[in-house]
Short mmCIF file of N, CA and C in Angstrom, two decimals:
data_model
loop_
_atom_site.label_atom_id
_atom_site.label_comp_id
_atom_site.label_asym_id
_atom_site.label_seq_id
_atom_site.Cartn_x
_atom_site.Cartn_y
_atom_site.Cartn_z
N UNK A 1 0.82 -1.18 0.00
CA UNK A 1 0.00 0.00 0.00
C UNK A 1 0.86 1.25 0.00
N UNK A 2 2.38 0.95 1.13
CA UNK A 2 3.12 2.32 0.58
C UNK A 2 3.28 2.89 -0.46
N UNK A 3 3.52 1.58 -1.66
CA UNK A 3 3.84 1.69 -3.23
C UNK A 3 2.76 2.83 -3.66
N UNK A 4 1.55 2.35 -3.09
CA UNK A 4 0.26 2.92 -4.38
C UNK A 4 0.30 4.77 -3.89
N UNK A 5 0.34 4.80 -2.74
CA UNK A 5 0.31 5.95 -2.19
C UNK A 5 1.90 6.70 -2.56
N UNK A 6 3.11 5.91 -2.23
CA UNK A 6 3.94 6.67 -2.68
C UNK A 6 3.40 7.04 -4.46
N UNK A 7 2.96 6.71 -5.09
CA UNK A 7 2.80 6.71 -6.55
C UNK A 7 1.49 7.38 -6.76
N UNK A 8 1.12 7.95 -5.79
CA UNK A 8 -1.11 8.63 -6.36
C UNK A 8 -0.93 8.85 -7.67
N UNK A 9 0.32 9.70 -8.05
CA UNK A 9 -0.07 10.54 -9.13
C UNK A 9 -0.29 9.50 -10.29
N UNK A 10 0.19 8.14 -9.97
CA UNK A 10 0.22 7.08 -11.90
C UNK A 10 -1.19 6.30 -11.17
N UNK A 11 -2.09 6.78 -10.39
CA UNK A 11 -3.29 6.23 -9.79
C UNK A 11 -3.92 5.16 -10.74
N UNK A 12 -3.85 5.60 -11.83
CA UNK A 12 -4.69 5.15 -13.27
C UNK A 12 -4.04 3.78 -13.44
N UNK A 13 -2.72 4.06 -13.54
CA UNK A 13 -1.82 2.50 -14.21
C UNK A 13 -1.88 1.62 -13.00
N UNK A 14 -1.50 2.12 -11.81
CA UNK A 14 -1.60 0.75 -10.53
C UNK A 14 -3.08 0.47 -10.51
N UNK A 15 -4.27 1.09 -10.86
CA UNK A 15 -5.66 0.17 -10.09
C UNK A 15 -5.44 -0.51 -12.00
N UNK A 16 -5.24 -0.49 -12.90
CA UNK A 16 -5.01 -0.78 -14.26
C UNK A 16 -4.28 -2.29 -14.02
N UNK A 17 -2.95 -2.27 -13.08
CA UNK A 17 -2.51 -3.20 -13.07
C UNK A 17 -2.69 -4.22 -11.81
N UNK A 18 -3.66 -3.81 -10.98
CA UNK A 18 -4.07 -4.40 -10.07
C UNK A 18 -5.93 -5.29 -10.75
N UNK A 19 -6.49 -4.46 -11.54
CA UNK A 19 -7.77 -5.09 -11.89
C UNK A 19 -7.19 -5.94 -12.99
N UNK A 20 -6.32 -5.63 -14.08
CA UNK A 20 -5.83 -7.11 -14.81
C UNK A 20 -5.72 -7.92 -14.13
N UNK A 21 -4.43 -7.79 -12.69
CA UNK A 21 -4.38 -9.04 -12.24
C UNK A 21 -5.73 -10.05 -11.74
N UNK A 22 -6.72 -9.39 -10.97
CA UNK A 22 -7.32 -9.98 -10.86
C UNK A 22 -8.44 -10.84 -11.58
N UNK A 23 -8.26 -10.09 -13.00
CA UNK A 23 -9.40 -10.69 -14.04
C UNK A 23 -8.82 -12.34 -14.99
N UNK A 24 -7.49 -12.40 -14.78
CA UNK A 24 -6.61 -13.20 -15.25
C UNK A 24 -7.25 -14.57 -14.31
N UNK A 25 -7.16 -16.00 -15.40
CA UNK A 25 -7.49 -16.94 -14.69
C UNK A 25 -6.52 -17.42 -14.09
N UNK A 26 -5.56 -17.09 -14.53
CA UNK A 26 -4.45 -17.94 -14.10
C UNK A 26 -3.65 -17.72 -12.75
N UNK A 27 -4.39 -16.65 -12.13
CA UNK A 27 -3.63 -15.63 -10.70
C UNK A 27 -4.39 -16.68 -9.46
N UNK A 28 -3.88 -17.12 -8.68
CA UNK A 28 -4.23 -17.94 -8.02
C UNK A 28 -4.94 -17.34 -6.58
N UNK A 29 -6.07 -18.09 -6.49
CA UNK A 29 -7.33 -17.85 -5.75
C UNK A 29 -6.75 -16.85 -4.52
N UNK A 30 -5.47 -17.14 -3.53
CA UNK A 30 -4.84 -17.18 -2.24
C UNK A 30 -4.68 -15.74 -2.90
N UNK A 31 -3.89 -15.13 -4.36
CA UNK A 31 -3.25 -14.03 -4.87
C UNK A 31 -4.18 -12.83 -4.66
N UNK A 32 -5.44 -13.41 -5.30
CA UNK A 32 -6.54 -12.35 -5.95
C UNK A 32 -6.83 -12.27 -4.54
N UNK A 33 -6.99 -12.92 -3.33
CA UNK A 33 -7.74 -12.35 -2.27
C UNK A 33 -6.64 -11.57 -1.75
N UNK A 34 -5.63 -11.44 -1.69
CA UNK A 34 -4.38 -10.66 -1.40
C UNK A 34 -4.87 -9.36 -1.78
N UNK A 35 -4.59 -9.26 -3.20
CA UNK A 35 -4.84 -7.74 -4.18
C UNK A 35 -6.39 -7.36 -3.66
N UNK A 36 -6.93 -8.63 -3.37
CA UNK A 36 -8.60 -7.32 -3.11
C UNK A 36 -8.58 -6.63 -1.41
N UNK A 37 -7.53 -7.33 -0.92
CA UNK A 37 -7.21 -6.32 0.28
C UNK A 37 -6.12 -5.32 0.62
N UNK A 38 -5.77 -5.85 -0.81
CA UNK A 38 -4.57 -4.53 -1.12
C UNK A 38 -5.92 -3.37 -1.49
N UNK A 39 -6.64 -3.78 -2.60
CA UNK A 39 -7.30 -2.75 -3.08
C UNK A 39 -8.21 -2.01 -2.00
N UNK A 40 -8.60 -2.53 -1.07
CA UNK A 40 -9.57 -2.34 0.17
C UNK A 40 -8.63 -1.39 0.96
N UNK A 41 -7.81 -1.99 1.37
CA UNK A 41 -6.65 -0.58 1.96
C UNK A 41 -6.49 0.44 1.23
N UNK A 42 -6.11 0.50 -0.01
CA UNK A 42 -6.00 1.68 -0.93
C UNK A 42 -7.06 2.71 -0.37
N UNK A 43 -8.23 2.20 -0.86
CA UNK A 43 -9.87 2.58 -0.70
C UNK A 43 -9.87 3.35 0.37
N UNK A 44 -9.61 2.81 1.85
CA UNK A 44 -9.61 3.10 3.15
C UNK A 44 -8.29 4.65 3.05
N UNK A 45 -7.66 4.16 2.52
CA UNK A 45 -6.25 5.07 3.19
C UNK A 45 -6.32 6.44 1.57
N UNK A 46 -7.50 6.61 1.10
CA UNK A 46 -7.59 7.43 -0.20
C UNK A 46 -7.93 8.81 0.37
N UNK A 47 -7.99 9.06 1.42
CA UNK A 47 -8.21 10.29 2.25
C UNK A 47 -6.67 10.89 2.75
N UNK A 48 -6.00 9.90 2.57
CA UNK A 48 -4.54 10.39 3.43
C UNK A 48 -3.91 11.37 2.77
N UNK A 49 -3.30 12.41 3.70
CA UNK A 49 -2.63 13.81 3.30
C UNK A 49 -1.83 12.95 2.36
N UNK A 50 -1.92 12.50 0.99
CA UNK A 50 -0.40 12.60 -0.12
C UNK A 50 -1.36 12.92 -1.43
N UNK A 51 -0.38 13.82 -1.80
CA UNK A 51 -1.05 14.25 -3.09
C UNK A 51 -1.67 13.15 -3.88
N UNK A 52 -2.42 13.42 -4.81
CA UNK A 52 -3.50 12.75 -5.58
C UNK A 52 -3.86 11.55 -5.15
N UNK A 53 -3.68 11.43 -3.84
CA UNK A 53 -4.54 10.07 -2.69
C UNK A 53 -5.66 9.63 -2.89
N UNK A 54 -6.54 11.13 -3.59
CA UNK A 54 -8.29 10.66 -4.03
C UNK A 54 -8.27 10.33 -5.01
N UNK A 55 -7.03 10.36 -5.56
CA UNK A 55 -7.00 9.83 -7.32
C UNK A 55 -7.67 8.28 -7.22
N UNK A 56 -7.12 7.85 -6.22
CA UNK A 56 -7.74 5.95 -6.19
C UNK A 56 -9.01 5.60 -5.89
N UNK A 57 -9.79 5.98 -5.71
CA UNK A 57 -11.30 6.18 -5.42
C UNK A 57 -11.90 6.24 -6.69
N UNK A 58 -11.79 7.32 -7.76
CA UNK A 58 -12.19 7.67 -8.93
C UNK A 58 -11.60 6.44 -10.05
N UNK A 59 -10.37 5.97 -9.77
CA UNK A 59 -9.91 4.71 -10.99
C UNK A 59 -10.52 4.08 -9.93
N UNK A 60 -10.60 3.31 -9.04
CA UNK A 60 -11.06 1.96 -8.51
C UNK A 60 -12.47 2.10 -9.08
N UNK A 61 -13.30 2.85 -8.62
CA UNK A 61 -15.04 2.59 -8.68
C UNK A 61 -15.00 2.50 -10.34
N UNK A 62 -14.34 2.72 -11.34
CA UNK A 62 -14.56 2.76 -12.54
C UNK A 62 -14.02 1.25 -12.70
N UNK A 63 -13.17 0.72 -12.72
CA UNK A 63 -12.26 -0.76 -13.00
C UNK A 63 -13.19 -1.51 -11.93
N UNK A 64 -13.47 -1.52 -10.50
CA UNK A 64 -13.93 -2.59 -9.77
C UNK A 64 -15.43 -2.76 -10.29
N UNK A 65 -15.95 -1.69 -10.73
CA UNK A 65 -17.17 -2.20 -11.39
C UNK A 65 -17.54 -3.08 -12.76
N UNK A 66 -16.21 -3.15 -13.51
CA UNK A 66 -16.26 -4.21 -14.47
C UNK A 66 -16.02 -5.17 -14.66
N UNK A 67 -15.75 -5.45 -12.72
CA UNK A 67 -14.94 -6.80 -12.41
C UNK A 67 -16.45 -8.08 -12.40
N UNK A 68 -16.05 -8.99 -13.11
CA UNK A 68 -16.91 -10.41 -13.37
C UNK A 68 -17.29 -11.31 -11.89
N UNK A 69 -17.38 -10.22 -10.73
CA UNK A 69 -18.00 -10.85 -9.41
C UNK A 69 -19.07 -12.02 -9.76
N UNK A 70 -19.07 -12.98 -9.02
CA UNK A 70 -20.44 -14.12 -9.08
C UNK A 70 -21.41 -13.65 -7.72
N UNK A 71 -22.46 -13.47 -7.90
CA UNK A 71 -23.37 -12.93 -6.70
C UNK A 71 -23.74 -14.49 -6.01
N UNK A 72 -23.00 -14.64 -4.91
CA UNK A 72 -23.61 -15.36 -3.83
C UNK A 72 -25.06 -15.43 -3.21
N UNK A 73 -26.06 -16.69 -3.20
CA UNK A 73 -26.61 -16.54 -1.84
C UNK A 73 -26.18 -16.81 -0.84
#
């Protein structure tokens, strides 16, 4: 999470290269739940004093919404 925050300003290319990974079949089940709590921290910590911090809010809700979720009962 230091990475994404040291980096707000390329906001676009890390949630870019964080939603490929997860759309890929081949990223293993243990991985993708990793990155979706990488991405969940991002989310949480998108308020923090570093420049373009809210940048990740605006790319996530655009990329996590095209993600191929299966709706559970």
């Amino acid at each position: 999470m230091g990475f994404a925050l040291d980096n707000a300003d390329a906001a676009g290319e890390v949630v870019e290269v964080l939603t490929e990974s997860l759309t890929l079949k081949e990223t293993p089940i243990r991985t993708k739940v990793a990155r979706l709590m990488l991405v969940s921290d991002i989310l949480h910590n998108n308020s923090a004093h570093v420049k373009n911090a809210s940048a990740y809010h605006m790319h996530e809700k655009k990329s996590v919404s095209g993600l191929p979720f299966k709706k559970s009962n």
